[in-house]
Coordinates of C-alpha atoms in Angstrom, one line a residue:
M1 CA 3.2 -16.9 42.4
V2 CA 1.8 -13.8 44.2
S3 CA 4.6 -11.6 42.8
Y4 CA 4.0 -13.0 39.3
I5 CA 0.3 -12.2 39.4
G6 CA 1.1 -8.7 40.8
K7 CA 3.5 -8.0 37.9
R8 CA 1.0 -9.2 35.3
L9 CA -1.8 -7.1 36.9
L10 CA 0.5 -4.0 36.8
A11 CA 1.2 -4.7 33.2
I12 CA -2.5 -3.9 32.5
L13 CA -2.0 -0.2 33.2
P14 CA 0.4 0.7 30.3
I15 CA -1.5 -1.4 27.8
V16 CA -4.8 0.1 28.7
L17 CA -3.3 3.6 28.7
F18 CA -1.9 2.9 25.2
A19 CA -5.2 1.6 24.0
I20 CA -7.0 4.7 25.3
L21 CA -4.4 6.9 23.6
I22 CA -4.8 5.2 20.3
T23 CA -8.6 5.6 20.5
F24 CA -8.2 9.2 21.6
V25 CA -5.9 10.0 18.6
L26 CA -8.1 8.2 16.0
I27 CA -11.2 10.1 17.2
H28 CA -9.4 13.5 17.0
V29 CA -7.9 12.9 13.6
S30 CA -11.2 11.5 12.1
P31 CA -13.5 13.9 10.3
V32 CA -16.3 13.2 12.8
D33 CA -17.1 16.0 15.2
P34 CA -18.3 14.6 18.5
A35 CA -20.5 17.6 19.1
E36 CA -22.1 17.2 15.7
A37 CA -22.5 13.5 16.1
Y38 CA -24.3 14.0 19.4
L39 CA -26.7 16.6 18.0
T40 CA -27.4 14.4 14.9
A41 CA -28.1 11.4 17.1
A42 CA -30.5 13.5 19.1
H43 CA -32.2 14.7 15.9
I44 CA -31.2 18.3 16.5
H45 CA -30.1 20.6 13.7
P46 CA -26.4 21.4 14.4
T47 CA -26.2 25.2 14.3
E48 CA -22.9 27.0 15.1
E49 CA -24.2 28.1 18.5
L50 CA -25.2 24.6 19.5
L51 CA -22.0 23.1 18.2
A52 CA -19.9 25.6 20.2
E53 CA -22.0 24.9 23.3
K54 CA -21.6 21.1 23.0
R55 CA -17.8 21.4 22.3
H56 CA -17.5 23.4 25.5
E57 CA -19.6 20.9 27.4
F58 CA -17.5 18.0 26.2
G59 CA -14.3 19.9 26.9
L60 CA -13.2 19.8 23.2
D61 CA -12.1 23.4 23.4
Q62 CA -9.3 22.5 25.9
P63 CA -5.7 21.4 25.0
L64 CA -5.4 17.8 23.8
L65 CA -3.3 16.8 26.9
V66 CA -6.0 18.0 29.2
Q67 CA -8.7 16.2 27.2
Y68 CA -6.7 13.0 27.3
W69 CA -6.0 13.2 31.0
R70 CA -9.7 13.8 31.7
T71 CA -10.6 10.8 29.5
V72 CA -8.2 8.6 31.5
V73 CA -9.5 9.8 34.9
K74 CA -13.1 9.3 33.9
M75 CA -12.4 5.8 32.5
A76 CA -10.6 4.8 35.7
Q77 CA -13.9 5.7 37.5
L78 CA -15.9 3.7 34.8
D79 CA -17.4 7.0 33.8
F80 CA -17.7 6.9 30.0
G81 CA -20.2 9.6 29.7
Q82 CA -23.7 9.3 28.0
S83 CA -24.5 7.3 24.9
Y84 CA -25.5 9.4 22.0
M85 CA -28.0 6.7 20.9
T86 CA -29.8 6.1 24.2
N87 CA -28.9 9.2 26.2
E88 CA -28.2 6.9 29.1
P89 CA -24.8 6.4 30.9
V90 CA -22.7 4.1 28.7
W91 CA -21.6 1.9 31.6
E92 CA -25.3 1.2 32.5
D93 CA -25.9 0.2 28.8
V94 CA -22.9 -2.0 28.8
V95 CA -23.9 -3.7 32.1
S96 CA -27.3 -4.4 30.6
K97 CA -25.9 -5.8 27.4
M98 CA -23.0 -7.9 28.8
P99 CA -25.1 -10.8 30.3
A100 CA -26.4 -11.7 26.8
T101 CA -22.9 -11.7 25.4
V102 CA -21.5 -13.7 28.3
Q103 CA -24.4 -16.3 28.0
L104 CA -23.6 -16.7 24.3
A105 CA -19.8 -16.9 24.9
V106 CA -20.1 -19.5 27.7
S107 CA -22.5 -21.7 25.8
S108 CA -20.4 -21.6 22.7
I109 CA -17.2 -22.5 24.5
L110 CA -18.8 -25.3 26.5
F111 CA -20.4 -26.9 23.5
A112 CA -17.1 -26.6 21.5
M113 CA -15.1 -28.2 24.3
L114 CA -17.7 -31.0 24.7
V115 CA -17.3 -31.9 21.0
S116 CA -13.6 -31.1 20.3
I117 CA -12.0 -32.8 23.4
P118 CA -13.2 -36.3 22.7
L119 CA -13.0 -35.8 18.9
G120 CA -9.4 -34.5 19.0
F121 CA -8.3 -37.2 21.5
L122 CA -9.8 -40.1 19.6
S123 CA -8.5 -38.7 16.3
A124 CA -4.9 -38.8 17.6
I125 CA -5.2 -42.2 19.2
Y126 CA -6.8 -43.7 16.1
K127 CA -4.7 -41.9 13.5
N128 CA -5.7 -42.4 9.9
S129 CA -8.9 -44.1 10.9
L130 CA -12.4 -43.2 9.9
I131 CA -12.9 -40.9 13.0
D132 CA -9.6 -39.2 12.2
Y133 CA -10.7 -38.4 8.6
F134 CA -14.1 -37.2 10.0
S135 CA -12.5 -34.9 12.5
R136 CA -10.1 -33.4 10.0
G137 CA -12.8 -32.9 7.5
L138 CA -15.0 -31.2 10.1
S139 CA -12.0 -29.0 11.1
Y140 CA -11.4 -27.9 7.6
F141 CA -15.1 -27.2 7.0
G142 CA -15.4 -25.2 10.3
A143 CA -12.3 -23.2 9.6
S144 CA -13.3 -22.3 6.1
I145 CA -17.0 -21.4 6.2
P146 CA -17.8 -17.8 7.0
Q147 CA -19.8 -17.4 10.2
F148 CA -22.5 -15.1 8.7
W149 CA -23.0 -17.7 5.9
L150 CA -23.3 -20.6 8.4
G151 CA -25.7 -18.6 10.5
Y152 CA -28.0 -17.9 7.5
L153 CA -27.8 -21.6 6.5
L154 CA -28.8 -22.8 10.0
M155 CA -31.5 -20.1 10.2
F156 CA -32.9 -21.2 6.8
F157 CA -33.1 -24.9 7.5
F158 CA -34.0 -25.0 11.2
A159 CA -36.0 -21.9 11.5
V160 CA -37.6 -21.2 8.1
K161 CA -37.9 -24.7 6.5
L162 CA -38.3 -27.0 9.5
D163 CA -39.8 -24.4 11.9
L164 CA -38.0 -26.0 14.8
L165 CA -36.2 -23.0 16.3
P166 CA -36.9 -19.2 16.5
V167 CA -35.2 -17.0 13.8
E168 CA -33.9 -14.2 16.0
G169 CA -34.0 -12.5 19.4
K170 CA -33.4 -13.7 22.9
G171 CA -35.8 -15.3 25.4
S172 CA -36.0 -19.0 25.9
W173 CA -33.2 -21.6 25.5
E174 CA -34.4 -22.2 21.9
H175 CA -33.1 -18.7 20.9
L176 CA -29.6 -19.7 22.1
V177 CA -29.3 -22.9 19.9
L178 CA -28.6 -21.4 16.5
P179 CA -26.1 -18.7 17.6
T180 CA -24.3 -21.2 19.7
L181 CA -24.0 -23.7 16.8
T182 CA -22.8 -20.9 14.5
L183 CA -20.0 -19.8 16.9
S184 CA -19.1 -23.3 18.1
L185 CA -18.2 -24.7 14.7
A186 CA -15.1 -22.5 14.2
L187 CA -14.0 -23.2 17.8
I188 CA -14.5 -26.9 17.3
A189 CA -12.2 -26.8 14.2
I190 CA -9.5 -24.9 16.2
Y191 CA -9.6 -27.0 19.4
T192 CA -9.8 -30.4 17.6
R193 CA -6.8 -29.7 15.4
L194 CA -4.8 -28.3 18.4
L195 CA -5.6 -31.2 20.6
R196 CA -4.9 -33.8 17.9
A197 CA -1.5 -32.3 17.1
S198 CA -0.6 -31.9 20.7
V199 CA -1.5 -35.5 21.7
L200 CA 0.4 -36.9 18.7
E201 CA 3.4 -34.9 19.8
Q202 CA 3.2 -36.2 23.4
L203 CA 2.9 -39.8 22.3
Q204 CA 6.4 -39.5 20.9
E205 CA 7.9 -38.1 24.1
S206 CA 10.3 -40.2 26.2
Y207 CA 8.2 -40.2 29.3
V208 CA 5.4 -42.0 27.4
L209 CA 7.8 -44.6 25.9
Y210 CA 9.3 -45.1 29.4
A211 CA 5.8 -45.6 30.9
K212 CA 5.0 -48.2 28.3
T213 CA 8.2 -50.1 29.0
R214 CA 7.2 -50.2 32.7
G215 CA 4.0 -51.9 31.7
I216 CA 1.6 -49.1 32.6
K217 CA -1.7 -49.4 30.8
Q218 CA -2.2 -47.2 27.8
R219 CA -5.5 -45.9 29.2
I220 CA -3.7 -44.6 32.4
I221 CA -0.9 -43.1 30.4
M222 CA -3.3 -41.2 28.2
V223 CA -5.7 -40.0 30.8
K224 CA -3.3 -39.2 33.7
H225 CA -0.3 -37.9 31.7
V226 CA -0.7 -37.2 28.0
L227 CA -4.1 -35.5 28.0
K228 CA -3.2 -33.2 30.9
I229 CA 0.0 -31.9 29.1
A230 CA -1.5 -32.0 25.6
F231 CA -4.4 -29.8 26.7
S232 CA -2.0 -26.8 27.3
P233 CA -2.2 -25.3 23.8
V234 CA -6.0 -25.8 23.9
I235 CA -6.1 -23.7 27.1
T236 CA -4.1 -21.0 25.3
G237 CA -6.6 -20.9 22.4
L238 CA -9.5 -21.1 24.9
G239 CA -8.3 -17.9 26.7
M240 CA -7.8 -16.0 23.5
N241 CA -11.1 -16.9 22.1
F242 CA -13.0 -16.4 25.3
G243 CA -11.7 -12.9 25.5
K244 CA -12.7 -12.3 21.9
L245 CA -16.2 -13.6 22.6
L246 CA -16.6 -11.5 25.7
T247 CA -15.9 -8.3 23.7
G248 CA -18.9 -9.2 21.5
T249 CA -19.6 -11.8 18.8
I250 CA -20.4 -9.0 16.4
I251 CA -21.3 -11.0 13.2
V252 CA -23.4 -13.6 15.0
E253 CA -25.2 -11.0 17.2
Q254 CA -26.1 -9.1 14.0
V255 CA -27.3 -12.1 12.1
F256 CA -29.5 -13.4 14.9
S257 CA -30.5 -10.0 16.4
W258 CA -28.9 -11.1 19.6
P259 CA -29.0 -8.1 22.1
G260 CA -25.4 -8.3 23.2
F261 CA -22.4 -6.0 23.6
G262 CA -21.1 -6.7 20.0
R263 CA -24.4 -5.6 18.4
Y264 CA -24.4 -2.5 20.6
F265 CA -20.9 -1.7 19.5
V266 CA -21.8 -2.0 15.8
D267 CA -24.8 0.3 16.3
A268 CA -22.4 2.8 18.0
I269 CA -20.1 2.8 15.0
F270 CA -22.9 3.5 12.6
N271 CA -24.3 6.2 14.9
R272 CA -20.8 7.7 15.6
D273 CA -21.4 7.1 19.3
I274 CA -17.9 8.0 20.5
P275 CA -18.4 7.3 24.3
V276 CA -19.5 3.8 23.5
I277 CA -16.5 3.2 21.2
Q278 CA -14.1 4.4 23.9
C279 CA -15.7 2.1 26.4
Y280 CA -15.5 -0.9 24.0
V281 CA -11.7 -0.3 23.5
F282 CA -11.1 0.0 27.2
L283 CA -13.0 -3.2 28.1
A284 CA -11.5 -5.1 25.2
A285 CA -8.0 -4.3 26.4
C286 CA -8.8 -5.3 30.0
L287 CA -10.6 -8.5 29.1
F288 CA -7.9 -9.8 26.9
I289 CA -5.2 -9.2 29.5
I290 CA -7.2 -10.8 32.3
C291 CA -8.0 -13.8 30.1
N292 CA -4.4 -14.3 29.2
L293 CA -3.4 -14.1 32.8
I294 CA -5.9 -16.8 33.8
V295 CA -4.6 -18.9 30.9
D296 CA -1.0 -18.6 32.1
L297 CA -2.0 -19.6 35.6
V298 CA -4.0 -22.6 34.4
Q299 CA -1.0 -23.7 32.2
L300 CA 1.3 -23.5 35.2
Y301 CA -0.9 -25.9 37.0
M302 CA -1.5 -28.3 34.1
D303 CA 2.0 -28.5 32.6
P304 CA 4.8 -28.9 35.2
R305 CA 7.4 -28.3 32.5
I306 CA 6.5 -24.6 32.4
S307 CA 8.8 -22.5 34.6
L308 CA 7.2 -19.7 36.6
K309 CA 10.6 -18.0 36.8
G310 CA 10.9 -18.0 33.1
R311 CA 7.5 -16.5 32.6
T312 CA 8.3 -13.8 35.3
D313 CA 11.5 -12.9 33.6
Q314 CA 9.6 -12.4 30.3

């Protein structure tokens, strides 16, 4: 187990280096001049003298390999430079924005699980019943409606028409309700369908049929055996979505003016804030790898059929 975790952690290094390389190349082949972008964000007219000075300050007059190596070394020290927008260290800006994104991600995941687990479980047990039709209809609706449209609909009815919840911003728990509902519906659709399909598959397995022939109660079979193994694909989806949510729920944060990492990243793109963009790519790569590692470890615990040796060989 320790060697497996060690190998997975070591795998982070080449992936992150590759992500940094891709970002580095895209920035240098784009028509955007980092020196000009910095001066424009600072509302300074970019003269040739100022551009040359800033290019030298940013090290843009050095060979590309030297620039790339300096970028890697600085990122390893969590030194992403200063934001063009705020003129503050990028890492400090990210640390100040991440709690809002984590709060929204955790609340959305928890609400989605609270709804989708019993709904998917009951939908599989009572196949082709009213609750099954309801869960499938909800899944299709949640998977098809765009998040920005759902966000505006919820905002219109609950904030504008009924005046029950605030429209935008962050403060009390009321501000969290509409963004959480907007994010959760798509997650509920995914997890409900995954759990339903997985439970139906497990009900046809030989160990379930054998347990029934031994006279074990169906409730015990479902809770102690079927649900634990059937939950494995949901855990996989949970890890992937949680990593995605942690890198910023861009659309929802924009719709509800939620001061999180995703909105900060969008503002950075519009303002050509290159240090922030590099930081985003670095964190996104790390978060996705770590979330996938946690998912694999949880699956090893929940599903005894998964071989640790097989995963290590992969």
